[in-house]
GROMACS .gro file of C-alpha atoms in nm:
model
  475
    1MET     CA    1  -2.634  -2.758   0.292
    2SER     CA    2  -2.476  -2.458   0.222
    3HIS     CA    3  -2.105  -2.470  -0.022
    4PHE     CA    4  -1.875  -2.208   0.073
    5ALA     CA    5  -1.651  -2.031  -0.146
    6PRO     CA    6  -1.252  -2.153  -0.112
    7ARG     CA    7  -1.060  -1.903   0.103
    8HIS     CA    8  -0.822  -1.739  -0.095
    9ASP     CA    9  -0.635  -1.438   0.178
   10ALA     CA   10  -0.553  -1.519   0.522
   11ALA     CA   11  -0.748  -1.266   0.649
   12SER     CA   12  -1.134  -1.368   0.771
   13LEU     CA   13  -1.398  -1.158   0.933
   14GLY     CA   14  -1.581  -1.444   0.970
   15THR     CA   15  -1.865  -1.707   0.880
   16VAL     CA   16  -2.204  -1.492   0.763
   17GLY     CA   17  -2.513  -1.669   0.778
   18VAL     CA   18  -2.841  -1.547   0.602
   19LYS     CA   19  -3.152  -1.693   0.680
   20ILE     CA   20  -3.443  -1.588   0.428
   21ASP     CA   21  -3.752  -1.600   0.645
   22VAL     CA   22  -4.011  -1.592   0.364
   23VAL     CA   23  -4.009  -1.488  -0.002
   24ASN     CA   24  -4.330  -1.340  -0.123
   25GLY     CA   25  -4.511  -1.268  -0.446
   26LEU     CA   26  -4.272  -1.543  -0.687
   27SER     CA   27  -4.552  -1.773  -0.879
   28VAL     CA   28  -4.295  -2.102  -0.830
   29LYS     CA   29  -4.349  -2.474  -0.779
   30GLU     CA   30  -3.998  -2.446  -0.584
   31ALA     CA   31  -3.710  -2.262  -0.570
   32HIS     CA   32  -3.324  -2.237  -0.375
   33ALA     CA   33  -3.175  -1.929  -0.299
   34LYS     CA   34  -2.787  -1.843  -0.423
   35ILE     CA   35  -2.561  -1.616  -0.291
   36VAL     CA   36  -2.304  -1.491  -0.567
   37ASP     CA   37  -2.017  -1.226  -0.541
   38GLU     CA   38  -1.948  -0.940  -0.758
   39HIS     CA   39  -1.777  -1.166  -1.001
   40GLY     CA   40  -2.050  -1.401  -1.034
   41ARG     CA   41  -1.880  -1.667  -0.816
   42THR     CA   42  -2.134  -1.875  -0.555
   43LEU     CA   43  -2.050  -1.850  -0.221
   44ALA     CA   44  -2.366  -2.040  -0.101
   45LYS     CA   45  -2.660  -2.195  -0.205
   46ASN     CA   46  -2.925  -2.404  -0.061
   47ASP     CA   47  -3.133  -2.679  -0.189
   48ASN     CA   48  -3.469  -2.691  -0.360
   49VAL     CA   49  -3.782  -2.616  -0.127
   50LYS     CA   50  -4.131  -2.594  -0.256
   51SER     CA   51  -4.351  -2.313  -0.210
   52VAL     CA   52  -4.682  -2.305  -0.061
   53GLY     CA   53  -4.960  -2.027  -0.308
   54ASP     CA   54  -4.729  -1.758  -0.331
   55THR     CA   55  -4.492  -1.816  -0.041
   56LEU     CA   56  -4.147  -1.958  -0.013
   57SER     CA   57  -3.994  -2.028   0.311
   58LEU     CA   58  -3.621  -2.100   0.318
   59ASP     CA   59  -3.535  -2.044   0.674
   60ALA     CA   60  -3.467  -2.446   0.734
   61GLN     CA   61  -3.114  -2.377   0.486
   62PRO     CA   62  -2.939  -2.082   0.619
   63LEU     CA   63  -2.687  -1.964   0.341
   64GLN     CA   64  -2.375  -1.952   0.539
   65PHE     CA   65  -2.028  -1.828   0.349
   66GLU     CA   66  -1.675  -1.698   0.491
   67ALA     CA   67  -1.649  -1.335   0.461
   68LEU     CA   68  -1.298  -1.252   0.378
   69ALA     CA   69  -1.132  -0.910   0.401
   70SER     CA   70  -1.120  -0.855   0.069
   71LEU     CA   71  -1.513  -0.922   0.023
   72GLN     CA   72  -1.626  -0.609  -0.126
   73GLY     CA   73  -1.972  -0.541  -0.316
   74PRO     CA   74  -2.227  -0.547  -0.413
   75LEU     CA   75  -2.328  -0.931  -0.358
   76LYS     CA   76  -2.619  -1.075  -0.504
   77LEU     CA   77  -2.927  -1.310  -0.384
   78GLU     CA   78  -3.095  -1.518  -0.629
   79ILE     CA   79  -3.392  -1.696  -0.604
   80ARG     CA   80  -3.375  -1.974  -0.848
   81GLU     CA   81  -3.591  -2.262  -0.999
   82PRO     CA   82  -3.500  -2.531  -1.101
   83GLY     CA   83  -3.586  -2.716  -1.457
   84ARG     CA   84  -3.658  -2.371  -1.639
   85LEU     CA   85  -3.621  -2.354  -2.017
   86TYR     CA   86  -3.452  -2.028  -2.048
   87GLY     CA   87  -3.231  -1.976  -1.724
   88SER     CA   88  -3.338  -2.035  -1.353
   89THR     CA   89  -3.322  -1.721  -1.151
   90VAL     CA   90  -3.667  -1.576  -1.130
   91ALA     CA   91  -3.557  -1.289  -0.899
   92SER     CA   92  -3.290  -1.133  -0.735
   93CYS     CA   93  -3.194  -0.832  -0.529
   94THR     CA   94  -2.869  -0.686  -0.381
   95LEU     CA   95  -2.732  -0.802  -0.033
   96PRO     CA   96  -2.669  -0.494   0.157
   97LEU     CA   97  -2.225  -0.508   0.227
   98ASP     CA   98  -2.296  -0.333   0.498
   99ALA     CA   99  -2.560  -0.598   0.662
  100VAL     CA  100  -2.340  -0.862   0.593
  101LEU     CA  101  -2.034  -0.692   0.807
  102LEU     CA  102  -2.201  -0.593   1.071
  103PRO     CA  103  -2.081  -0.744   1.387
  104PHE     CA  104  -2.450  -0.808   1.541
  105GLU     CA  105  -2.781  -0.950   1.371
  106ALA     CA  106  -2.996  -0.776   1.119
  107ASP     CA  107  -3.316  -0.809   0.999
  108VAL     CA  108  -3.353  -0.688   0.653
  109GLU     CA  109  -3.650  -0.690   0.406
  110LEU     CA  110  -3.555  -0.624   0.079
  111PRO     CA  111  -3.737  -0.617  -0.296
  112LEU     CA  112  -3.663  -0.858  -0.556
  113GLN     CA  113  -3.663  -0.788  -0.911
  114PRO     CA  114  -3.865  -0.793  -1.159
  115LYS     CA  115  -4.104  -0.897  -0.839
  116GLY     CA  116  -4.173  -0.997  -0.524
  117SER     CA  117  -4.004  -0.915  -0.189
  118LEU     CA  118  -3.803  -1.102   0.111
  119LYS     CA  119  -3.717  -1.094   0.447
  120ALA     CA  120  -3.435  -1.210   0.569
  121THR     CA  121  -3.183  -1.239   0.849
  122ILE     CA  122  -2.830  -1.169   0.862
  123TYR     CA  123  -2.576  -1.295   1.107
  124PHE     CA  124  -2.232  -1.440   1.202
  125ALA     CA  125  -2.264  -1.792   1.221
  126ASP     CA  126  -1.963  -1.774   1.402
  127ARG     CA  127  -1.850  -1.597   1.699
  128ARG     CA  128  -1.520  -1.617   1.610
  129PRO     CA  129  -1.203  -1.593   1.855
  130LEU     CA  130  -1.118  -1.199   1.928
  131TYR     CA  131  -0.730  -1.342   1.989
  132GLY     CA  132  -0.559  -1.345   1.670
  133LEU     CA  133  -0.901  -1.191   1.412
  134ASP     CA  134  -0.782  -0.953   1.183
  135LEU     CA  135  -0.752  -0.649   1.284
  136ARG     CA  136  -0.986  -0.466   1.079
  137ALA     CA  137  -1.241  -0.730   1.174
  138ALA     CA  138  -1.227  -0.687   1.561
  139ALA     CA  139  -1.210  -0.292   1.512
  140ALA     CA  140  -1.544  -0.338   1.348
  141ARG     CA  141  -1.692  -0.582   1.577
  142GLY     CA  142  -1.570  -0.341   1.846
  143ARG     CA  143  -1.614   0.039   1.984
  144ASN     CA  144  -1.582   0.327   1.746
  145ASP     CA  145  -1.353   0.117   1.534
  146VAL     CA  146  -1.119   0.019   1.819
  147PRO     CA  147  -1.146  -0.365   1.902
  148ALA     CA  148  -1.294  -0.424   2.248
  149VAL     CA  149  -1.027  -0.585   2.440
  150VAL     CA  150  -0.832  -0.255   2.370
  151ALA     CA  151  -1.112  -0.023   2.475
  152ALA     CA  152  -1.202  -0.227   2.753
  153CYS     CA  153  -0.846  -0.297   2.875
  154CYS     CA  154  -0.745   0.067   2.829
  155ALA     CA  155  -1.069   0.151   3.015
  156CYS     CA  156  -1.035  -0.020   3.288
  157LEU     CA  157  -0.620   0.036   3.377
  158ASP     CA  158  -0.674   0.380   3.323
  159ALA     CA  159  -0.918   0.392   3.611
  160LEU     CA  160  -0.666   0.251   3.851
  161PRO     CA  161  -0.463   0.531   4.074
  162PRO     CA  162  -0.125   0.553   4.025
  163ALA     CA  163  -0.027   0.395   4.286
  164LYS     CA  164  -0.165   0.087   4.157
  165GLN     CA  165  -0.012   0.143   3.804
  166ARG     CA  166   0.341   0.065   3.963
  167GLY     CA  167   0.496  -0.171   3.706
  168LEU     CA  168   0.232  -0.160   3.501
  169TYR     CA  169   0.315  -0.332   3.143
  170ARG     CA  170   0.668  -0.442   3.307
  171VAL     CA  171   0.563  -0.704   3.543
  172PRO     CA  172   0.395  -1.003   3.407
  173GLY     CA  173   0.010  -1.096   3.552
  174ASP     CA  174   0.012  -1.485   3.663
  175ASN     CA  175  -0.010  -1.724   3.368
  176ALA     CA  176  -0.319  -1.889   3.429
  177GLU     CA  177  -0.527  -1.592   3.515
  178VAL     CA  178  -0.433  -1.431   3.176
  179SER     CA  179  -0.509  -1.739   2.991
  180ARG     CA  180  -0.861  -1.736   3.222
  181VAL     CA  181  -0.893  -1.383   3.105
  182ARG     CA  182  -0.782  -1.416   2.742
  183ASP     CA  183  -1.085  -1.708   2.707
  184ALA     CA  184  -1.345  -1.467   2.901
  185LEU     CA  185  -1.251  -1.224   2.628
  186ASP     CA  186  -1.298  -1.461   2.361
  187ALA     CA  187  -1.609  -1.530   2.423
  188SER     CA  188  -1.722  -1.149   2.510
  189ARG     CA  189  -2.009  -1.000   2.272
  190SER     CA  190  -1.962  -0.639   2.328
  191PHE     CA  191  -1.711  -0.422   2.502
  192GLU     CA  192  -1.954  -0.418   2.829
  193ASP     CA  193  -1.895  -0.798   2.820
  194ALA     CA  194  -1.485  -0.761   2.786
  195LEU     CA  195  -1.508  -0.455   2.988
  196ARG     CA  196  -1.687  -0.668   3.299
  197VAL     CA  197  -1.444  -0.939   3.244
  198VAL     CA  198  -1.153  -0.718   3.266
  199GLN     CA  199  -1.250  -0.558   3.569
  200SER     CA  200  -1.259  -0.873   3.785
  201ALA     CA  201  -0.899  -0.899   3.711
  202GLU     CA  202  -0.578  -0.781   3.860
  203PRO     CA  203  -0.425  -0.515   3.698
  204SER     CA  204  -0.058  -0.697   3.590
  205VAL     CA  205  -0.346  -0.973   3.465
  206VAL     CA  206  -0.534  -0.716   3.221
  207ALA     CA  207  -0.192  -0.510   3.115
  208SER     CA  208  -0.078  -0.899   3.030
  209ALA     CA  209  -0.379  -0.933   2.860
  210LEU     CA  210  -0.390  -0.660   2.625
  211LYS     CA  211   0.024  -0.711   2.505
  212LEU     CA  212  -0.082  -1.078   2.467
  213TYR     CA  213  -0.397  -0.955   2.187
  214LEU     CA  214  -0.130  -0.725   2.047
  215LYS     CA  215   0.162  -0.966   2.010
  216GLU     CA  216  -0.118  -1.194   1.832
  217LEU     CA  217  -0.250  -0.973   1.565
  218THR     CA  218  -0.085  -1.034   1.241
  219PRO     CA  219   0.050  -0.794   1.099
  220ALA     CA  220   0.118  -0.562   1.397
  221VAL     CA  221  -0.048  -0.279   1.430
  222LEU     CA  222   0.216  -0.026   1.386
  223ARG     CA  223   0.279  -0.283   1.033
  224CYS     CA  224  -0.086  -0.228   0.838
  225SER     CA  225   0.094  -0.016   0.638
  226SER     CA  226   0.426  -0.124   0.455
  227ARG     CA  227   0.461   0.295   0.395
  228ALA     CA  228   0.352   0.370   0.738
  229TYR     CA  229   0.603   0.119   0.889
  230ALA     CA  230   0.923   0.245   0.672
  231ALA     CA  231   0.794   0.635   0.754
  232PHE     CA  232   0.794   0.497   1.164
  233THR     CA  233   1.159   0.323   1.149
  234ALA     CA  234   1.313   0.642   0.932
  235SER     CA  235   1.219   0.899   1.237
  236GLN     CA  236   1.084   0.981   1.499
  237SER     CA  237   1.017   1.335   1.524
  238PRO     CA  238   0.703   1.470   1.571
  239SER     CA  239   0.625   1.582   1.251
  240LYS     CA  240   0.771   1.256   1.069
  241LEU     CA  241   0.566   1.029   1.317
  242ARG     CA  242   0.260   1.211   1.208
  243ASP     CA  243   0.359   1.202   0.883
  244ALA     CA  244   0.399   0.774   0.911
  245VAL     CA  245   0.015   0.787   1.139
  246ARG     CA  246  -0.199   0.950   0.868
  247LEU     CA  247  -0.083   0.634   0.605
  248LEU     CA  248  -0.249   0.391   0.842
  249PRO     CA  249  -0.549   0.220   0.741
  250PRO     CA  250  -0.868   0.378   0.956
  251HIS     CA  251  -0.904   0.070   1.158
  252ALA     CA  252  -0.514   0.080   1.240
  253HIS     CA  253  -0.517   0.476   1.290
  254SER     CA  254  -0.838   0.455   1.550
  255THR     CA  255  -0.655   0.158   1.720
  256THR     CA  256  -0.360   0.346   1.722
  257LYS     CA  257  -0.469   0.649   1.874
  258HIS     CA  258  -0.707   0.490   2.155
  259LEU     CA  259  -0.383   0.274   2.254
  260PHE     CA  260  -0.176   0.560   2.285
  261GLY     CA  261  -0.374   0.824   2.434
  262HIS     CA  262  -0.397   0.562   2.709
  263LEU     CA  263  -0.020   0.481   2.732
  264ARG     CA  264   0.056   0.900   2.703
  265ARG     CA  265  -0.204   0.922   3.040
  266VAL     CA  266   0.053   0.588   3.197
  267ALA     CA  267   0.299   0.817   3.148
  268ASP     CA  268   0.231   1.141   3.308
  269GLN     CA  269   0.228   0.905   3.613
  270SER     CA  270   0.577   0.809   3.573
  271GLU     CA  271   0.664   0.962   3.921
  272GLU     CA  272   0.467   0.722   4.058
  273ASN     CA  273   0.441   0.437   3.840
  274LYS     CA  274   0.796   0.426   3.716
  275MET     CA  275   0.670   0.387   3.350
  276THR     CA  276   0.846   0.669   3.167
  277PRO     CA  277   0.798   0.708   2.792
  278GLY     CA  278   1.157   0.528   2.733
  279ASN     CA  279   1.013   0.205   2.952
  280LEU     CA  280   0.651   0.174   2.797
  281GLY     CA  281   0.923   0.191   2.479
  282VAL     CA  282   1.086  -0.087   2.563
  283CYS     CA  283   0.744  -0.263   2.734
  284PHE     CA  284   0.565  -0.220   2.348
  285GLY     CA  285   0.786  -0.200   2.080
  286PRO     CA  286   0.826  -0.594   2.043
  287THR     CA  287   0.442  -0.592   2.085
  288LEU     CA  288   0.319  -0.339   1.796
  289CYS     CA  289   0.599  -0.374   1.538
  290HIS     CA  290   0.675  -0.752   1.552
  291GLY     CA  291   0.748  -0.856   1.209
  292ASP     CA  292   1.088  -1.039   1.071
  293ASP     CA  293   1.317  -0.837   1.163
  294ASP     CA  294   1.266  -0.816   1.573
  295LEU     CA  295   1.603  -0.857   1.671
  296SER     CA  296   1.754  -0.646   1.419
  297SER     CA  297   1.487  -0.384   1.461
  298MET     CA  298   1.460  -0.393   1.834
  299ASP     CA  299   1.593  -0.033   1.908
  300ALA     CA  300   1.404   0.139   1.620
  301HIS     CA  301   1.083  -0.024   1.714
  302ASN     CA  302   1.110   0.044   2.116
  303ALA     CA  303   1.254   0.461   1.962
  304ILE     CA  304   0.885   0.446   1.775
  305VAL     CA  305   0.665   0.343   2.106
  306GLN     CA  306   0.849   0.591   2.298
  307GLY     CA  307   0.809   0.861   2.043
  308LEU     CA  308   0.478   0.803   2.049
  309VAL     CA  309   0.394   0.855   2.347
  310GLU     CA  310   0.581   1.102   2.418
  311HIS     CA  311   0.501   1.320   2.115
  312PHE     CA  312   0.087   1.202   2.182
  313ASP     CA  313  -0.053   1.556   2.156
  314SER     CA  314   0.140   1.661   1.849
  315VAL     CA  315   0.126   1.375   1.692
  316PHE     CA  316  -0.241   1.270   1.700
  317ALA     CA  317  -0.362   1.641   1.731
  318PRO     CA  318  -0.700   1.713   1.581
  319GLU     CA  319  -0.624   1.809   1.174
  320VAL     CA  320  -0.747   2.101   1.037
  321ASP     CA  321  -1.044   2.169   0.833
  322ALA     CA  322  -0.964   1.934   0.522
  323PHE     CA  323  -1.145   2.155   0.249
  324ASP     CA  324  -0.942   2.517   0.403
  325ALA     CA  325  -0.611   2.291   0.397
  326HIS     CA  326  -0.654   2.211   0.014
  327PHE     CA  327  -0.766   2.579  -0.079
  328ASP     CA  328  -0.498   2.749   0.125
  329ALA     CA  329  -0.187   2.493  -0.002
  330LEU     CA  330  -0.334   2.569  -0.349
  331ALA     CA  331  -0.458   2.979  -0.322
  332THR     CA  332  -0.292   3.282  -0.363
  333GLY     CA  333  -0.429   3.509  -0.110
  334ASP     CA  334  -0.833   3.380  -0.082
  335THR     CA  335  -0.868   3.338  -0.426
  336LEU     CA  336  -0.782   3.070  -0.684
  337ASP     CA  337  -0.725   3.137  -1.085
  338LYS     CA  338  -0.824   2.792  -1.362
  339ASP     CA  339  -0.531   2.561  -1.300
  340GLY     CA  340  -0.589   2.633  -0.946
  341PHE     CA  341  -0.967   2.488  -0.967
  342GLU     CA  342  -0.839   2.289  -1.133
  343ALA     CA  343  -0.596   2.124  -0.911
  344LEU     CA  344  -0.820   2.190  -0.579
  345ALA     CA  345  -1.105   1.934  -0.780
  346TYR     CA  346  -0.785   1.698  -0.838
  347ALA     CA  347  -0.737   1.713  -0.452
  348LEU     CA  348  -1.034   1.661  -0.346
  349GLY     CA  349  -1.037   1.384  -0.610
  350CYS     CA  350  -1.306   1.478  -0.852
  351PHE     CA  351  -1.182   1.446  -1.190
  352PRO     CA  352  -1.293   1.671  -1.529
  353ALA     CA  353  -1.346   1.285  -1.771
  354VAL     CA  354  -1.473   1.105  -1.498
  355ASP     CA  355  -1.727   1.382  -1.298
  356ALA     CA  356  -1.826   1.531  -1.579
  357ASP     CA  357  -2.217   1.663  -1.352
  358ALA     CA  358  -1.931   1.836  -1.107
  359PHE     CA  359  -1.780   2.034  -1.422
  360ALA     CA  360  -2.062   2.115  -1.544
  361ASP     CA  361  -2.163   2.336  -1.221
  362LEU     CA  362  -1.841   2.517  -1.182
  363PRO     CA  363  -1.847   2.783  -0.900
  364ARG     CA  364  -1.937   3.157  -1.008
  365ARG     CA  365  -1.653   3.324  -1.068
  366CYS     CA  366  -1.508   3.672  -0.964
  367GLU     CA  367  -1.462   3.988  -1.205
  368ASP     CA  368  -1.109   3.913  -1.295
  369GLY     CA  369  -1.208   3.540  -1.384
  370ARG     CA  370  -1.089   3.362  -1.040
  371VAL     CA  371  -1.321   3.192  -0.802
  372SER     CA  372  -1.362   3.272  -0.420
  373ARG     CA  373  -1.334   3.000  -0.084
  374ASP     CA  374  -1.684   3.041   0.015
  375GLU     CA  375  -1.774   2.949  -0.436
  376CYS     CA  376  -1.516   2.680  -0.417
  377ARG     CA  377  -1.667   2.569  -0.089
  378ALA     CA  378  -2.030   2.559  -0.181
  379TRP     CA  379  -1.978   2.380  -0.545
  380TRP     CA  380  -1.762   2.115  -0.324
  381ALA     CA  381  -2.083   2.050  -0.054
  382ARG     CA  382  -2.305   2.027  -0.320
  383ARG     CA  383  -2.093   1.703  -0.434
  384GLY     CA  384  -2.232   1.613  -0.092
  385ARG     CA  385  -1.871   1.367  -0.089
  386ALA     CA  386  -1.649   1.342   0.205
  387THR     CA  387  -1.315   1.549   0.157
  388PRO     CA  388  -1.045   1.353   0.144
  389PRO     CA  389  -0.746   1.434   0.422
  390PRO     CA  390  -0.491   1.702   0.348
  391LEU     CA  391  -0.185   1.660   0.221
  392ASN     CA  392   0.189   1.674   0.307
  393ALA     CA  393   0.302   2.049   0.194
  394ALA     CA  394   0.555   1.894  -0.061
  395SER     CA  395   0.305   1.696  -0.272
  396TYR     CA  396   0.026   1.976  -0.366
  397THR     CA  397   0.340   2.007  -0.604
  398MET     CA  398   0.260   1.640  -0.744
  399VAL     CA  399  -0.077   1.805  -0.813
  400ALA     CA  400   0.009   2.032  -1.112
  401PHE     CA  401   0.301   1.737  -1.198
  402PHE     CA  402  -0.002   1.491  -1.252
  403LEU     CA  403  -0.189   1.737  -1.434
  404ASN     CA  404   0.057   1.793  -1.697
  405TYR     CA  405   0.069   1.359  -1.795
  406ASP     CA  406  -0.295   1.311  -1.702
  407GLU     CA  407  -0.436   1.418  -2.084
  408ARG     CA  408  -0.713   1.269  -2.050
  409ARG     CA  409  -0.802   1.413  -1.707
  410ALA     CA  410  -0.914   1.084  -1.520
  411GLY     CA  411  -0.707   1.114  -1.291
  412VAL     CA  412  -0.544   0.775  -1.412
  413LEU     CA  413  -0.215   0.750  -1.618
  414ASP     CA  414  -0.119   0.471  -1.853
  415ASP     CA  415   0.206   0.308  -1.856
  416GLU     CA  416   0.346   0.553  -2.090
  417GLY     CA  417   0.232   0.859  -1.886
  418PHE     CA  418   0.367   0.773  -1.580
  419ALA     CA  419   0.686   0.683  -1.703
  420GLY     CA  420   0.676   1.044  -1.834
  421LEU     CA  421   0.627   1.175  -1.495
  422TYR     CA  422   0.844   1.012  -1.356
  423GLN     CA  423   1.101   1.086  -1.589
  424GLY     CA  424   0.944   1.487  -1.525
  425LEU     CA  425   1.005   1.433  -1.185
  426LEU     CA  426   1.422   1.289  -1.254
  427ASP     CA  427   1.460   1.641  -1.517
  428ALA     CA  428   1.311   1.847  -1.214
  429GLY     CA  429   1.592   1.774  -1.034
  430TYR     CA  430   1.357   1.498  -0.737
  431GLN     CA  431   1.618   1.232  -0.582
  432LEU     CA  432   1.450   0.947  -0.638
  433ALA     CA  433   1.544   0.575  -0.699
  434GLY     CA  434   1.564   0.408  -1.021
  435PRO     CA  435   1.244   0.396  -1.205
  436GLU     CA  436   1.211   0.013  -1.306
  437ALA     CA  437   1.079  -0.133  -0.969
  438LEU     CA  438   0.867   0.175  -0.916
  439LEU     CA  439   0.712   0.133  -1.306
  440ALA     CA  440   0.666  -0.274  -1.225
  441GLU     CA  441   0.464  -0.162  -0.898
  442MET     CA  442   0.280   0.181  -0.989
  443GLY     CA  443   0.233   0.194  -1.415
  444GLY     CA  444  -0.130   0.219  -1.464
  445THR     CA  445  -0.166   0.445  -1.120
  446SER     CA  446  -0.457   0.639  -1.000
  447PHE     CA  447  -0.383   0.986  -0.909
  448ARG     CA  448  -0.450   0.928  -0.530
  449ASP     CA  449  -0.212   0.616  -0.579
  450PHE     CA  450   0.075   0.807  -0.690
  451VAL     CA  451  -0.010   1.108  -0.469
  452GLY     CA  452   0.005   0.807  -0.166
  453TRP     CA  453   0.307   0.692  -0.310
  454PHE     CA  454   0.510   1.011  -0.284
  455GLU     CA  455   0.362   1.107   0.062
  456GLY     CA  456   0.558   0.779   0.183
  457LEU     CA  457   0.852   0.932   0.038
  458CYS     CA  458   0.822   1.240   0.201
  459ALA     CA  459   0.758   1.043   0.537
  460ALA     CA  460   1.051   0.804   0.488
  461ALA     CA  461   1.271   1.059   0.429
  462ASP     CA  462   1.426   1.440   0.448
  463VAL     CA  463   1.211   1.601   0.249
  464ASP     CA  464   1.474   1.889   0.177
  465GLU     CA  465   1.671   1.636   0.078
  466LEU     CA  466   1.405   1.468  -0.129
  467CYS     CA  467   1.319   1.810  -0.369
  468ALA     CA  468   1.669   1.980  -0.280
  469ALA     CA  469   1.740   1.985  -0.664
  470ALA     CA  470   1.392   2.049  -0.766
  471ASP     CA  471   1.242   2.320  -0.991
  472VAL     CA  472   0.904   2.362  -0.796
  473VAL     CA  473   0.615   2.361  -1.054
  474ASP     CA  474   0.379   2.655  -0.978
  475ILE     CA  475  -0.024   2.541  -0.941
   0.00000   0.00000   0.00000
């Protein structure tokens, strides 16, 4: 019988099963398997099984554990022999977290240390219903990081002629039919399965099933990030909405973009279907922003959805090349001086004390001591790392502020360093709230968290007002 780790957060991805088909190359009389997390806590174990020669088969007792949204690698799978005098672990291997979280079954063959190998099958032991499933988990099991329910319903409704879209989302579907479609979607295993379900239903039923799915997500799609939600409610101008959308976590961003692309197409046919951006705001405001403040914030929620529909093209326009955006924000002309290059490295998430190899392989300098865009790009390409998304224009000034206080050049400030940085911002004229609560939340913060905090302020406030009295630090 497997033993389960206690559930310590509400966002579960489902129950994962690991069936060890065969273990080769170990000289043991009997053994059992055990999976532990990065902190050494036991997630699952099975009972002792006798070996046959140097082959051990544990497939009759799959290991099962609940994969929580907070699950992080590496996970370790240990083969343990009872009764050994000096420790019972005879071999172990790293269990790939990517394979654990795949939405489908995966066969893996893993080398054991110090010797041997094992073959295993990793699968979701349960097919948790999609309705009410954590958005991150649903997106991972969906298509292009979009839950299958959202992708299938949007695809089905997009295929309708405008005449059949009249009153879409405003006129509810038959309750019994909506329940039937919901049950069928819960049982679907793929986007294709979900699409077959909704293609056999009336448009009003499909629309109601989609709204119901979004209504049952906790947190709501547009509240997956508290900073994003604060930015959404502060202003519905295209630039502010774009800033707010950038603050959403990836799975919420991809789902939001997909859904509002569909709603924009519905609104484009409003002369025939009567579903204007305002009407769609009324229909989806309570669905996408639901929370404890539903009644008091109803108008604001409707306005957020209306704004995202109206300004979809500009809010979700493709980002410019991220590296060029960072470089242009920090460069004078097409080159950087020494300080500018260090600021670029920080914006890219590369810090001298942490990435010593990167700073031992610096870009070649021009005769005047500056470095060119092409040399900087080649230096970054050699790192082989993804480029972080661009910052708001005002946030690049924060790079220089952070550098002034990061004496260790590690990209992290302790409480004292952050207190000095915060006071420096106040002294420079930035209009910020009192530091007490902020220090409690952000003390000992990383560069990325600090810039994220400032970007959240910029998205939720008037940047000109925030920086009105500030002496801008030259980089």
